[in-house]
Structures are given as C-alpha cells and as structure tokens.
Tab-separated table of C-alpha atoms and ligand atoms in Angstrom:
chain	number	residue	atom	x	y	z
A	1	MET	CA	85.277	-2.802	24.140
A	2	ASN	CA	84.502	-3.540	20.463
A	3	LEU	CA	84.489	-1.051	17.614
A	4	SER	CA	80.728	-0.383	17.603
A	5	GLU	CA	80.660	0.112	21.408
A	6	ASN	CA	83.500	2.558	21.019
A	7	GLN	CA	81.576	4.471	18.347
A	8	GLU	CA	78.408	4.503	20.488
A	9	ASN	CA	80.349	5.927	23.435
A	10	SER	CA	81.863	8.701	21.381
A	11	GLU	CA	78.451	9.547	19.878
A	12	ALA	CA	76.994	9.722	23.411
A	13	ALA	CA	79.851	11.982	24.536
A	14	ALA	CA	79.249	14.237	21.531
A	15	MET	CA	75.669	14.865	22.751
A	16	LEU	CA	76.861	16.391	26.029
A	17	PRO	CA	77.845	19.878	24.727
A	18	ASP	CA	74.389	20.278	23.100
A	19	LEU	CA	72.643	19.273	26.309
A	20	GLU	CA	74.798	21.670	28.314
A	21	ARG	CA	74.098	24.556	25.910
A	22	THR	CA	70.350	23.865	25.889
A	23	SER	CA	70.226	23.823	29.698
A	24	TRP	CA	71.927	27.215	29.889
A	25	GLU	CA	69.617	28.584	27.175
A	26	GLN	CA	66.601	27.422	29.177
A	27	LEU	CA	67.940	29.271	32.238
A	28	LEU	CA	68.464	32.399	30.158
A	29	ALA	CA	64.980	32.159	28.578
A	30	SER	CA	63.404	31.995	32.049
A	31	THR	CA	64.829	35.413	32.946
A	32	GLU	CA	63.121	36.895	29.891
A	33	GLN	CA	59.621	35.617	30.696
A	34	LYS	CA	56.875	37.436	32.609
A	35	GLU	CA	56.151	36.757	36.314
A	36	ASP	CA	53.264	34.305	35.612
A	37	GLN	CA	54.688	30.885	36.573
A	38	SER	CA	51.797	28.933	35.041
A	39	ILE	CA	52.792	29.736	31.460
A	40	GLY	CA	56.539	29.780	31.763
A	41	SER	CA	59.549	27.710	32.675
A	42	GLY	CA	60.076	26.454	36.207
A	43	PHE	CA	63.601	27.810	36.036
A	44	LYS	CA	62.384	31.351	36.864
A	45	THR	CA	62.705	30.564	40.570
A	46	MET	CA	65.252	28.381	42.336
A	47	THR	CA	66.142	27.123	45.781
A	48	LEU	CA	69.279	28.669	47.220
A	49	ALA	CA	70.971	26.361	49.731
A	50	THR	CA	73.563	27.913	52.022
A	51	CYS	CA	75.933	26.808	54.763
A	52	THR	CA	75.605	28.245	58.260
A	53	SER	CA	77.608	27.918	61.449
A	54	ARG	CA	74.850	25.564	62.678
A	55	GLY	CA	74.440	23.498	59.494
A	56	ALA	CA	72.464	24.352	56.344
A	57	ASP	CA	69.602	26.618	55.243
A	58	SER	CA	67.494	27.039	52.093
A	59	ARG	CA	64.897	29.305	50.508
A	60	MET	CA	63.447	30.321	47.113
A	61	VAL	CA	64.882	33.203	45.085
A	62	VAL	CA	64.229	34.574	41.582
A	63	LEU	CA	66.804	34.083	38.840
A	64	ARG	CA	67.571	37.575	37.541
A	65	GLN	CA	70.406	37.315	35.020
A	66	VAL	CA	72.390	34.646	33.194
A	67	ASP	CA	75.738	34.808	31.376
A	68	ILE	CA	76.025	31.656	29.276
A	69	ASP	CA	79.524	32.339	27.942
A	70	HIS	CA	81.157	32.980	31.320
A	71	LYS	CA	78.902	30.653	33.402
A	72	TYR	CA	77.489	33.211	35.840
A	73	VAL	CA	74.004	33.749	37.260
A	74	TRP	CA	72.667	36.532	39.520
A	75	PHE	CA	69.879	36.991	42.037
A	76	TYR	CA	68.826	39.806	44.397
A	77	SER	CA	68.195	40.074	48.129
A	78	ASP	CA	67.688	42.555	50.901
A	79	ALA	CA	71.273	43.203	52.053
A	80	ARG	CA	70.228	42.753	55.703
A	81	ALA	CA	68.740	39.276	55.136
A	82	GLU	CA	70.070	36.144	56.809
A	83	LYS	CA	71.082	34.563	53.487
A	84	VAL	CA	73.435	37.501	52.778
A	85	LEU	CA	75.094	37.124	56.187
A	86	GLN	CA	75.432	33.396	55.566
A	87	LEU	CA	76.992	33.910	52.111
A	88	GLU	CA	79.378	36.478	53.548
A	89	ALA	CA	80.645	33.802	55.969
A	90	PHE	CA	80.329	30.822	53.574
A	91	PRO	CA	80.464	31.929	49.891
A	92	MET	CA	80.067	28.383	48.497
A	93	ALA	CA	76.419	27.481	47.919
A	94	SER	CA	74.051	25.573	45.699
A	95	LEU	CA	71.139	26.525	43.416
A	96	LEU	CA	68.422	24.002	42.669
A	97	PHE	CA	65.977	24.350	39.759
A	98	TRP	CA	62.973	22.201	38.823
A	99	ASP	CA	61.011	22.560	35.592
A	100	ASN	CA	57.851	20.525	36.091
A	101	LYS	CA	56.751	20.794	32.467
A	102	ARG	CA	60.036	19.525	31.077
A	103	GLN	CA	60.687	17.256	34.107
A	104	ILE	CA	64.223	18.619	34.393
A	105	GLN	CA	66.200	19.304	37.563
A	106	LEU	CA	69.355	21.440	37.424
A	107	ARG	CA	71.720	21.585	40.370
A	108	LEU	CA	74.351	24.317	40.308
A	109	THR	CA	77.396	24.422	42.556
A	110	ILE	CA	78.279	28.092	42.978
A	111	GLU	CA	80.757	30.488	44.498
A	112	THR	CA	79.064	33.759	45.406
A	113	ARG	CA	80.191	37.366	45.568
A	114	LEU	CA	78.079	40.064	47.201
A	115	HIS	CA	77.542	43.481	45.639
A	116	THR	CA	75.949	46.188	47.789
A	117	ASP	CA	77.833	49.463	47.624
A	118	ASP	CA	79.423	49.263	44.165
A	119	PHE	CA	78.755	50.017	40.499
A	120	ILE	CA	77.430	46.491	39.848
A	121	ALA	CA	74.670	46.947	42.442
A	122	ASP	CA	74.067	50.468	41.068
A	123	ASP	CA	73.708	49.082	37.551
A	124	HIS	CA	71.167	46.367	38.546
A	125	TRP	CA	69.274	48.859	40.744
A	126	GLY	CA	69.080	51.304	37.844
A	127	ARG	CA	67.356	48.656	35.691
A	128	LEU	CA	64.819	47.700	38.400
A	129	TRP	CA	61.286	49.096	38.017
A	130	VAL	CA	59.592	50.688	41.048
A	131	GLY	CA	57.337	47.639	41.621
A	132	SER	CA	60.404	45.477	42.243
A	133	ARG	CA	62.161	48.200	44.236
A	134	LYS	CA	59.227	48.130	46.682
A	135	ALA	CA	60.682	44.893	48.140
A	136	TYR	CA	63.657	46.876	49.460
A	137	LEU	CA	61.683	49.558	51.315
A	138	SER	CA	61.256	47.603	54.552
A	139	GLU	CA	61.931	49.720	57.673
A	140	GLN	CA	62.342	46.443	59.568
A	141	THR	CA	65.305	44.106	59.273
A	142	PRO	CA	64.147	40.933	57.483
A	143	GLY	CA	63.566	38.056	59.891
A	144	THR	CA	63.135	40.222	63.027
A	145	ALA	CA	60.111	39.648	65.305
A	146	GLN	CA	57.190	42.061	64.805
A	147	PRO	CA	54.173	42.807	67.066
A	148	HIS	CA	51.800	42.267	64.082
A	149	PRO	CA	51.942	41.067	60.442
A	150	TYR	CA	54.238	43.346	58.478
A	151	PRO	CA	54.042	43.546	54.646
A	152	GLY	CA	57.729	44.344	54.067
A	153	PHE	CA	57.250	48.017	53.106
A	154	PRO	CA	55.610	51.128	54.607
A	155	ASP	CA	51.766	51.017	54.823
A	156	GLN	CA	51.432	53.846	52.304
A	157	PHE	CA	52.584	51.455	49.526
A	158	ILE	CA	50.157	48.611	50.268
A	159	ASP	CA	47.854	49.696	47.426
A	160	SER	CA	50.234	51.837	45.403
A	161	LEU	CA	53.666	51.935	43.886
A	162	PRO	CA	56.378	54.266	45.171
A	163	THR	CA	57.472	57.085	42.908
A	164	ASN	CA	60.943	56.735	41.436
A	165	GLU	CA	62.215	59.188	44.056
A	166	GLU	CA	60.510	57.332	46.950
A	167	SER	CA	61.915	54.010	45.698
A	168	GLU	CA	65.489	55.327	46.084
A	169	THR	CA	65.209	54.772	49.869
A	170	GLY	CA	65.526	51.076	49.054
A	171	ARG	CA	68.916	51.353	47.361
A	172	LYS	CA	70.838	51.046	50.647
A	173	ASN	CA	69.028	47.736	51.341
A	174	PHE	CA	69.658	46.227	47.903
A	175	ALA	CA	72.168	43.434	47.314
A	176	VAL	CA	73.111	41.696	44.075
A	177	ILE	CA	74.488	38.189	44.487
A	178	GLU	CA	76.840	37.179	41.699
A	179	CYS	CA	77.202	33.405	41.353
A	180	ARG	CA	80.136	31.833	39.540
A	181	VAL	CA	78.936	28.422	38.458
A	182	LEU	CA	81.561	25.765	39.202
A	183	ALA	CA	79.430	22.840	38.060
A	184	MET	CA	75.964	22.061	36.724
A	185	GLU	CA	74.239	18.751	37.148
A	186	TYR	CA	71.369	17.812	34.834
A	187	LEU	CA	68.634	15.264	35.582
A	188	HIS	CA	65.708	14.436	33.302
A	189	LEU	CA	62.897	12.207	34.546
A	190	SER	CA	61.079	10.009	32.068
A	191	ARG	CA	59.184	6.717	32.096
A	192	LYS	CA	61.727	5.478	29.575
A	193	GLY	CA	64.500	6.092	32.084
A	194	LYS	CA	66.318	8.960	33.732
A	195	THR	CA	69.097	10.942	32.100
A	196	ARG	CA	71.770	12.408	34.340
A	197	ALA	CA	74.887	14.331	33.364
A	198	CYS	CA	77.487	16.516	35.018
A	199	PHE	CA	79.054	19.613	33.466
A	200	GLN	CA	82.025	20.748	35.469
A	201	TYR	CA	83.737	24.110	34.828
A	202	GLU	CA	86.100	24.484	37.796
A	203	PRO	CA	88.796	23.501	38.676
A	204	GLU	CA	88.828	21.917	35.208
A	205	SER	CA	86.312	21.574	32.408
A	206	ARG	CA	84.679	18.129	32.122
A	207	MET	CA	81.385	16.711	30.824
A	208	VAL	CA	80.205	13.238	31.714
A	209	TRP	CA	77.053	11.088	31.768
A	210	LEU	CA	76.189	9.776	35.218
A	211	ALA	CA	74.187	6.819	36.430
A	212	PRO	CA	70.958	8.311	37.812
B	1	FMN	C1	58.687	32.228	44.717
B	1	FMN	C2	59.546	33.000	45.685
B	1	FMN	C3	60.512	33.839	45.189
B	1	FMN	C4	61.337	34.566	46.063
B	1	FMN	N1	62.314	35.373	45.560
B	1	FMN	C5	63.172	35.986	46.388
B	1	FMN	C6	64.284	36.722	45.858
B	1	FMN	O1	64.506	36.809	44.653
B	1	FMN	N2	65.127	37.303	46.768
B	1	FMN	C7	64.925	37.202	48.107
B	1	FMN	O2	65.727	37.754	48.863
B	1	FMN	N3	63.897	36.529	48.639
B	1	FMN	C8	63.015	35.903	47.809
B	1	FMN	N4	61.975	35.173	48.324
B	1	FMN	C9	61.810	35.093	49.791
B	1	FMN	C10	62.822	34.068	50.366
B	1	FMN	O3	62.456	32.757	49.991
B	1	FMN	C11	62.974	34.163	51.877
B	1	FMN	O4	61.757	33.896	52.520
B	1	FMN	C12	63.464	35.535	52.356
B	1	FMN	O5	64.343	36.125	51.402
B	1	FMN	C13	64.201	35.422	53.693
B	1	FMN	O6	65.245	34.471	53.550
B	1	FMN	P1	66.572	34.503	54.453
B	1	FMN	O7	66.127	34.782	55.864
B	1	FMN	O8	67.163	33.149	54.291
B	1	FMN	O9	67.451	35.588	53.926
B	1	FMN	C14	61.150	34.444	47.467
B	1	FMN	C15	60.169	33.583	47.952
B	1	FMN	C16	59.387	32.875	47.077
B	1	FMN	C17	58.323	31.958	47.642
C-alpha cells in the first residue's frame, strides 16, 4: 500500500464515527416526531425479529425511546403477547429499520430485557397518554381465537378514550422491552453505489466499512 492509499484509508476510517453518530441521532429524532408516517422518518417503526422453539418470527413495533450514549432502545408490548414469551425464552433478537426517504436500512443486533412489574415499567406507563394506554385494555389474550372481530379493547372505547382511572386497568398488561444494542449495521442505497458499515459495541468496540 502506498502513502496516498494509506492516507485515503485513514480518512475513510475517520468518517465512520460521524456516520455512526448521525444514525443514532436519526433514530432518536424519530421518537420525537408525531404519529404521521408520511411526513417523518421511517425509523419510527421497525421490524422485530425473534427466535422461537420452531424457528423465527417477526412483526412491526414502534420505537419508543433511544439512549445514544449507552446504546439502548426501547419498545412496548402487551405483556401477554407471543413476542414477549419468545423474548423471555430467547433474549437475543434483531431490529430492522428502513427509511424510504433517505434510502437507509439499519439492522440492530440486540439483547433484550423485559420490564413488567418494576419501576421501569411504572415510569414508562406514567408517561403514556390515555390514547396509547387503550392498546393495553384488551380483555382477550393477544393472538387467541375469537368468535368475531375484536378491536383489542372493550366496546365502550371504540369511539372514545378511557379516563385516566379507566386506563389503569391496562397497567398489568403493559411490558417495556429494553434492548441493549450489541451492533448496528448501516446500509445506504444509491445509484452511485451502496454504502455499508458495521458498528460493533459488544463484546468489543469496532467500526468498519463493509462490501455491500
Ligand atoms: C405500524 C405498526 C406498529 C406496531 N407497533 C406495535 C408496538 O409498538 N407494540 C406491539 O406490541 N405491537 C405493535 N404492532 C402490532 C404487531 O406488529 C403484532 O401484530 C402484534 O404485537 C402481535 O405480535 P406477536 O404475536 O408477535 O406478539 C404494530 C403493528 C404495526 C403494523
């Protein structure tokens, strides 16, 4: 490798921390935007992929909180849902984000920890408005067969919000899933070429460009 190649490589390596920081900031910004997907970042929702005793499973969830400094993200679920049972058995999982506007995919390798009956769940529940709490008022266990379409909460709330007191029934069904991010993989699509990089945090810190 000649001197100028060496310099180019070190300049390319120096760009990695900025790219990593920007990606985390884009995740954080998505948690601060309103529900309307059409005007915001695609990072507001993500696909959670889990392991099961029979293989793998996946579904969409909403990104609720991001800690850039400590590399954590959080999402919520009904505590009785299949994904929670799966994460209890297999805490390692993956989160997949796609921002169509920016043409960026982020793939997070995570280790999860469930919070149901503790102060962390209490704290998140306390910050949830009644409209969001409505999702935890189901009298039926998620995923169980029903004789007719069921909206996921009692009929009385189809056209109205619960009062703060009524919403408290949902607390027992509420789970916070804390995700320690072990690695983040970045992919940007462009006609000029793809850009792919890996940011690893555990077991050791490492940033590297990858062939797409
Ligand atoms: C855009 C979108 C966002 C969703 N957000 C959540 C969420 O934050 N938490 C959640 O438990 N389910 C969410 N769901 C529903 C899940 O994708 C899934 O259908 C449900 O939680 C049952 O999954 P499970 O049986 O694997 O637990 C969302 C669905 C969509 C389409």
